[in-house]
Amino acid sequence: MNRRLLDVNPQYHAITTRLFLEDRDALPQEQGALDQRNELLAQLNQLRDLQLHALLAALAPLQRIRKQEAQRDSALRTDSQDRRLHDDAQAPADDTGDRPNSVAQAYQDAVELLETLQDSAAPCALIQQLQCLMHDYRTL
């Protein structure tokens, strides 16, 4: 898909420059080329968002750990609260599989993709959430 976008970009820029210089609307053929590029961009953005959401989901267990640590650090807990926190920490994982390895792989994927995701204009809030989860992983 990136290759197709690279192929379409010169034509897109030539058309938009011509339309600007001639101060006119696009002809049907020109509009088709513009629409094709816009559709490719939309598809790339959709794939990027799916990839980002998959990384966030894979790193989500780190949020649970952060919340548990924050609760442990809070002052004046009762014995029943301490037992509940201990039970939560010892609870089995919600999904099957080797969680530490899957989180480690998700972290590695996030490291490799972070710059690309930032450059692709991914939603800032999601990028920040990913960076927080990555920080949580490094501090484990």
C-alpha atoms as a PDB file:
ATOM      1  CA  MET A   1       0.000   0.000   0.000  1.00  0.00           C
ATOM      2  CA  ASN A   2       2.871   2.358   0.767  1.00  0.00           C
ATOM      3  CA  ARG A   3       4.307   1.617  -2.657  1.00  0.00           C
ATOM      4  CA  ARG A   4       1.023   2.500  -4.352  1.00  0.00           C
ATOM      5  CA  LEU A   5       0.898   5.729  -2.382  1.00  0.00           C
ATOM      6  CA  LEU A   6       4.428   6.580  -3.498  1.00  0.00           C
ATOM      7  CA  ASP A   7       3.354   5.955  -7.090  1.00  0.00           C
ATOM      8  CA  VAL A   8       0.279   8.187  -6.768  1.00  0.00           C
ATOM      9  CA  ASN A   9       1.922  11.075  -4.878  1.00  0.00           C
ATOM     10  CA  PRO A  10       3.698  12.745  -7.842  1.00  0.00           C
ATOM     11  CA  GLN A  11       0.466  12.740  -9.827  1.00  0.00           C
ATOM     12  CA  TYR A  12      -1.442  14.083  -6.814  1.00  0.00           C
ATOM     13  CA  HIS A  13       1.008  16.939  -6.313  1.00  0.00           C
ATOM     14  CA  ALA A  14       1.027  17.799 -10.022  1.00  0.00           C
ATOM     15  CA  ILE A  15      -2.777  17.934 -10.084  1.00  0.00           C
ATOM     16  CA  THR A  16      -3.125  19.997  -6.910  1.00  0.00           C
ATOM     17  CA  THR A  17      -0.446  22.428  -8.102  1.00  0.00           C
ATOM     18  CA  ARG A  18      -2.154  22.791 -11.474  1.00  0.00           C
ATOM     19  CA  LEU A  19      -5.552  23.318  -9.824  1.00  0.00           C
ATOM     20  CA  PHE A  20      -4.098  25.969  -7.553  1.00  0.00           C
ATOM     21  CA  LEU A  21      -2.307  27.812 -10.356  1.00  0.00           C
ATOM     22  CA  GLU A  22      -5.333  27.658 -12.651  1.00  0.00           C
ATOM     23  CA  ASP A  23      -7.738  28.454  -9.797  1.00  0.00           C
ATOM     24  CA  ARG A  24     -10.262  25.812 -10.813  1.00  0.00           C
ATOM     25  CA  ASP A  25     -11.966  22.642  -9.639  1.00  0.00           C
ATOM     26  CA  ALA A  26     -10.717  19.211 -10.609  1.00  0.00           C
ATOM     27  CA  LEU A  27     -11.931  17.531 -13.775  1.00  0.00           C
ATOM     28  CA  PRO A  28     -13.493  14.067 -13.282  1.00  0.00           C
ATOM     29  CA  GLN A  29     -10.262  12.259 -14.217  1.00  0.00           C
ATOM     30  CA  GLU A  30      -8.236  14.497 -11.896  1.00  0.00           C
ATOM     31  CA  GLN A  31     -10.764  14.031  -9.121  1.00  0.00           C
ATOM     32  CA  GLY A  32     -10.440  10.272  -9.531  1.00  0.00           C
ATOM     33  CA  ALA A  33      -6.689  10.479  -8.942  1.00  0.00           C
ATOM     34  CA  LEU A  34      -7.217  12.714  -5.906  1.00  0.00           C
ATOM     35  CA  ASP A  35      -9.842  10.338  -4.516  1.00  0.00           C
ATOM     36  CA  GLN A  36      -7.564   7.342  -5.085  1.00  0.00           C
ATOM     37  CA  ARG A  37      -4.819   8.935  -2.997  1.00  0.00           C
ATOM     38  CA  ASN A  38      -7.268   9.908  -0.271  1.00  0.00           C
ATOM     39  CA  GLU A  39      -8.585   6.335  -0.148  1.00  0.00           C
ATOM     40  CA  LEU A  40      -5.061   4.929   0.120  1.00  0.00           C
ATOM     41  CA  LEU A  41      -4.310   7.332   2.962  1.00  0.00           C
ATOM     42  CA  ALA A  42      -7.513   6.323   4.741  1.00  0.00           C
ATOM     43  CA  GLN A  43      -6.590   2.637   4.415  1.00  0.00           C
ATOM     44  CA  LEU A  44      -3.076   3.271   5.728  1.00  0.00           C
ATOM     45  CA  ASN A  45      -4.460   5.254   8.653  1.00  0.00           C
ATOM     46  CA  GLN A  46      -6.911   2.467   9.435  1.00  0.00           C
ATOM     47  CA  LEU A  47      -4.096  -0.106   9.443  1.00  0.00           C
ATOM     48  CA  ARG A  48      -1.976   2.179  11.616  1.00  0.00           C
ATOM     49  CA  ASP A  49      -4.827   2.581  14.099  1.00  0.00           C
ATOM     50  CA  LEU A  50      -5.435  -1.183  14.219  1.00  0.00           C
ATOM     51  CA  GLN A  51      -1.745  -1.747  14.853  1.00  0.00           C
ATOM     52  CA  LEU A  52      -1.666   0.889  17.590  1.00  0.00           C
ATOM     53  CA  HIS A  53      -4.763  -0.507  19.306  1.00  0.00           C
ATOM     54  CA  ALA A  54      -3.283  -4.016  19.147  1.00  0.00           C
ATOM     55  CA  LEU A  55      -0.112  -2.787  20.863  1.00  0.00           C
ATOM     56  CA  LEU A  56      -2.143  -1.007  23.537  1.00  0.00           C
ATOM     57  CA  ALA A  57      -4.200  -4.134  24.156  1.00  0.00           C
ATOM     58  CA  ALA A  58      -1.093  -6.313  24.385  1.00  0.00           C
ATOM     59  CA  LEU A  59       0.509  -3.928  26.884  1.00  0.00           C
ATOM     60  CA  ALA A  60      -2.716  -3.416  28.879  1.00  0.00           C
ATOM     61  CA  PRO A  61      -1.628  -5.774  31.699  1.00  0.00           C
ATOM     62  CA  LEU A  62       0.928  -3.120  32.620  1.00  0.00           C
ATOM     63  CA  GLN A  63      -1.909  -0.746  33.530  1.00  0.00           C
ATOM     64  CA  ARG A  64      -3.226  -3.302  36.010  1.00  0.00           C
ATOM     65  CA  ILE A  65       0.214  -3.596  37.600  1.00  0.00           C
ATOM     66  CA  ARG A  66       0.531   0.199  37.832  1.00  0.00           C
ATOM     67  CA  LYS A  67      -2.878   0.473  39.519  1.00  0.00           C
ATOM     68  CA  GLN A  68      -2.012  -2.281  41.991  1.00  0.00           C
ATOM     69  CA  GLU A  69       1.256  -0.590  42.901  1.00  0.00           C
ATOM     70  CA  ALA A  70      -0.514   2.731  43.377  1.00  0.00           C
ATOM     71  CA  GLN A  71      -3.035   1.064  45.647  1.00  0.00           C
ATOM     72  CA  ARG A  72      -0.266  -0.616  47.640  1.00  0.00           C
ATOM     73  CA  ASP A  73       1.401   2.744  48.108  1.00  0.00           C
ATOM     74  CA  SER A  74      -1.739   4.493  49.320  1.00  0.00           C
ATOM     75  CA  ALA A  75      -1.871   5.228  53.019  1.00  0.00           C
ATOM     76  CA  LEU A  76      -4.083   3.732  55.719  1.00  0.00           C
ATOM     77  CA  ARG A  77      -5.455   0.600  54.117  1.00  0.00           C
ATOM     78  CA  THR A  78      -7.446  -1.900  56.101  1.00  0.00           C
ATOM     79  CA  ASP A  79      -6.471  -5.556  56.396  1.00  0.00           C
ATOM     80  CA  SER A  80      -9.322  -6.532  54.085  1.00  0.00           C
ATOM     81  CA  GLN A  81      -8.051  -4.089  51.466  1.00  0.00           C
ATOM     82  CA  ASP A  82      -4.569  -5.574  51.761  1.00  0.00           C
ATOM     83  CA  ARG A  83      -5.955  -9.090  51.295  1.00  0.00           C
ATOM     84  CA  ARG A  84      -7.966  -7.981  48.254  1.00  0.00           C
ATOM     85  CA  LEU A  85      -4.883  -6.367  46.686  1.00  0.00           C
ATOM     86  CA  HIS A  86      -2.871  -9.502  47.333  1.00  0.00           C
ATOM     87  CA  ASP A  87      -5.629 -11.656  45.840  1.00  0.00           C
ATOM     88  CA  ASP A  88      -5.814  -9.400  42.763  1.00  0.00           C
ATOM     89  CA  ALA A  89      -2.072  -9.618  42.289  1.00  0.00           C
ATOM     90  CA  GLN A  90      -2.216 -13.405  42.515  1.00  0.00           C
ATOM     91  CA  ALA A  91      -5.284 -13.740  40.260  1.00  0.00           C
ATOM     92  CA  PRO A  92      -4.795 -15.766  37.076  1.00  0.00           C
ATOM     93  CA  ALA A  93      -4.474 -13.927  33.801  1.00  0.00           C
ATOM     94  CA  ASP A  94      -7.689 -13.143  31.955  1.00  0.00           C
ATOM     95  CA  ASP A  95      -6.408 -14.793  28.811  1.00  0.00           C
ATOM     96  CA  THR A  96      -4.362 -17.863  28.150  1.00  0.00           C
ATOM     97  CA  GLY A  97      -0.838 -17.958  26.917  1.00  0.00           C
ATOM     98  CA  ASP A  98       2.491 -16.832  28.169  1.00  0.00           C
ATOM     99  CA  ARG A  99       1.765 -13.295  29.301  1.00  0.00           C
ATOM    100  CA  PRO A 100       5.328 -12.193  30.180  1.00  0.00           C
ATOM    101  CA  ASN A 101       6.588 -13.224  26.749  1.00  0.00           C
ATOM    102  CA  SER A 102       3.633 -11.655  24.950  1.00  0.00           C
ATOM    103  CA  VAL A 103       4.085  -8.390  26.864  1.00  0.00           C
ATOM    104  CA  ALA A 104       7.812  -8.469  26.142  1.00  0.00           C
ATOM    105  CA  GLN A 105       7.126  -9.027  22.439  1.00  0.00           C
ATOM    106  CA  ALA A 106       4.533  -6.240  22.422  1.00  0.00           C
ATOM    107  CA  TYR A 107       7.053  -3.922  24.073  1.00  0.00           C
ATOM    108  CA  GLN A 108       9.668  -4.787  21.446  1.00  0.00           C
ATOM    109  CA  ASP A 109       7.118  -4.182  18.684  1.00  0.00           C
ATOM    110  CA  ALA A 110       6.213  -0.845  20.265  1.00  0.00           C
ATOM    111  CA  VAL A 111       9.877   0.194  20.400  1.00  0.00           C
ATOM    112  CA  GLU A 112      10.274  -0.628  16.720  1.00  0.00           C
ATOM    113  CA  LEU A 113       7.047   1.104  15.637  1.00  0.00           C
ATOM    114  CA  LEU A 114       6.865   4.146  17.921  1.00  0.00           C
ATOM    115  CA  GLU A 115       8.674   6.574  15.622  1.00  0.00           C
ATOM    116  CA  THR A 116       6.696   5.400  12.595  1.00  0.00           C
ATOM    117  CA  LEU A 117       3.430   5.788  14.503  1.00  0.00           C
ATOM    118  CA  GLN A 118       4.412   9.300  15.586  1.00  0.00           C
ATOM    119  CA  ASP A 119       5.390  10.282  12.051  1.00  0.00           C
ATOM    120  CA  SER A 120       2.109   8.961  10.674  1.00  0.00           C
ATOM    121  CA  ALA A 121       0.045  11.440  12.692  1.00  0.00           C
ATOM    122  CA  ALA A 122      -1.494   8.809  14.950  1.00  0.00           C
ATOM    123  CA  PRO A 123      -3.757  10.282  17.640  1.00  0.00           C
ATOM    124  CA  CYS A 124      -1.561  11.976  20.256  1.00  0.00           C
ATOM    125  CA  ALA A 125      -3.541  10.596  23.205  1.00  0.00           C
ATOM    126  CA  LEU A 126      -2.967   7.032  22.010  1.00  0.00           C
ATOM    127  CA  ILE A 127       0.739   7.655  21.403  1.00  0.00           C
ATOM    128  CA  GLN A 128       1.061   9.087  24.910  1.00  0.00           C
ATOM    129  CA  GLN A 129      -0.765   6.082  26.347  1.00  0.00           C
ATOM    130  CA  LEU A 130       1.615   3.780  24.481  1.00  0.00           C
ATOM    131  CA  GLN A 131       4.629   5.709  25.769  1.00  0.00           C
ATOM    132  CA  CYS A 132       3.324   5.440  29.348  1.00  0.00           C
ATOM    133  CA  LEU A 133       2.880   1.694  29.000  1.00  0.00           C
ATOM    134  CA  MET A 134       6.366   1.394  27.527  1.00  0.00           C
ATOM    135  CA  HIS A 135       7.723   3.362  30.492  1.00  0.00           C
ATOM    136  CA  ASP A 136       5.851   1.042  32.864  1.00  0.00           C
ATOM    137  CA  TYR A 137       7.455  -1.951  31.155  1.00  0.00           C
ATOM    138  CA  ARG A 138      10.951  -0.495  31.498  1.00  0.00           C
ATOM    139  CA  THR A 139      10.414   0.194  35.209  1.00  0.00           C
ATOM    140  CA  LEU A 140       9.299  -3.367  36.024  1.00  0.00           C
END
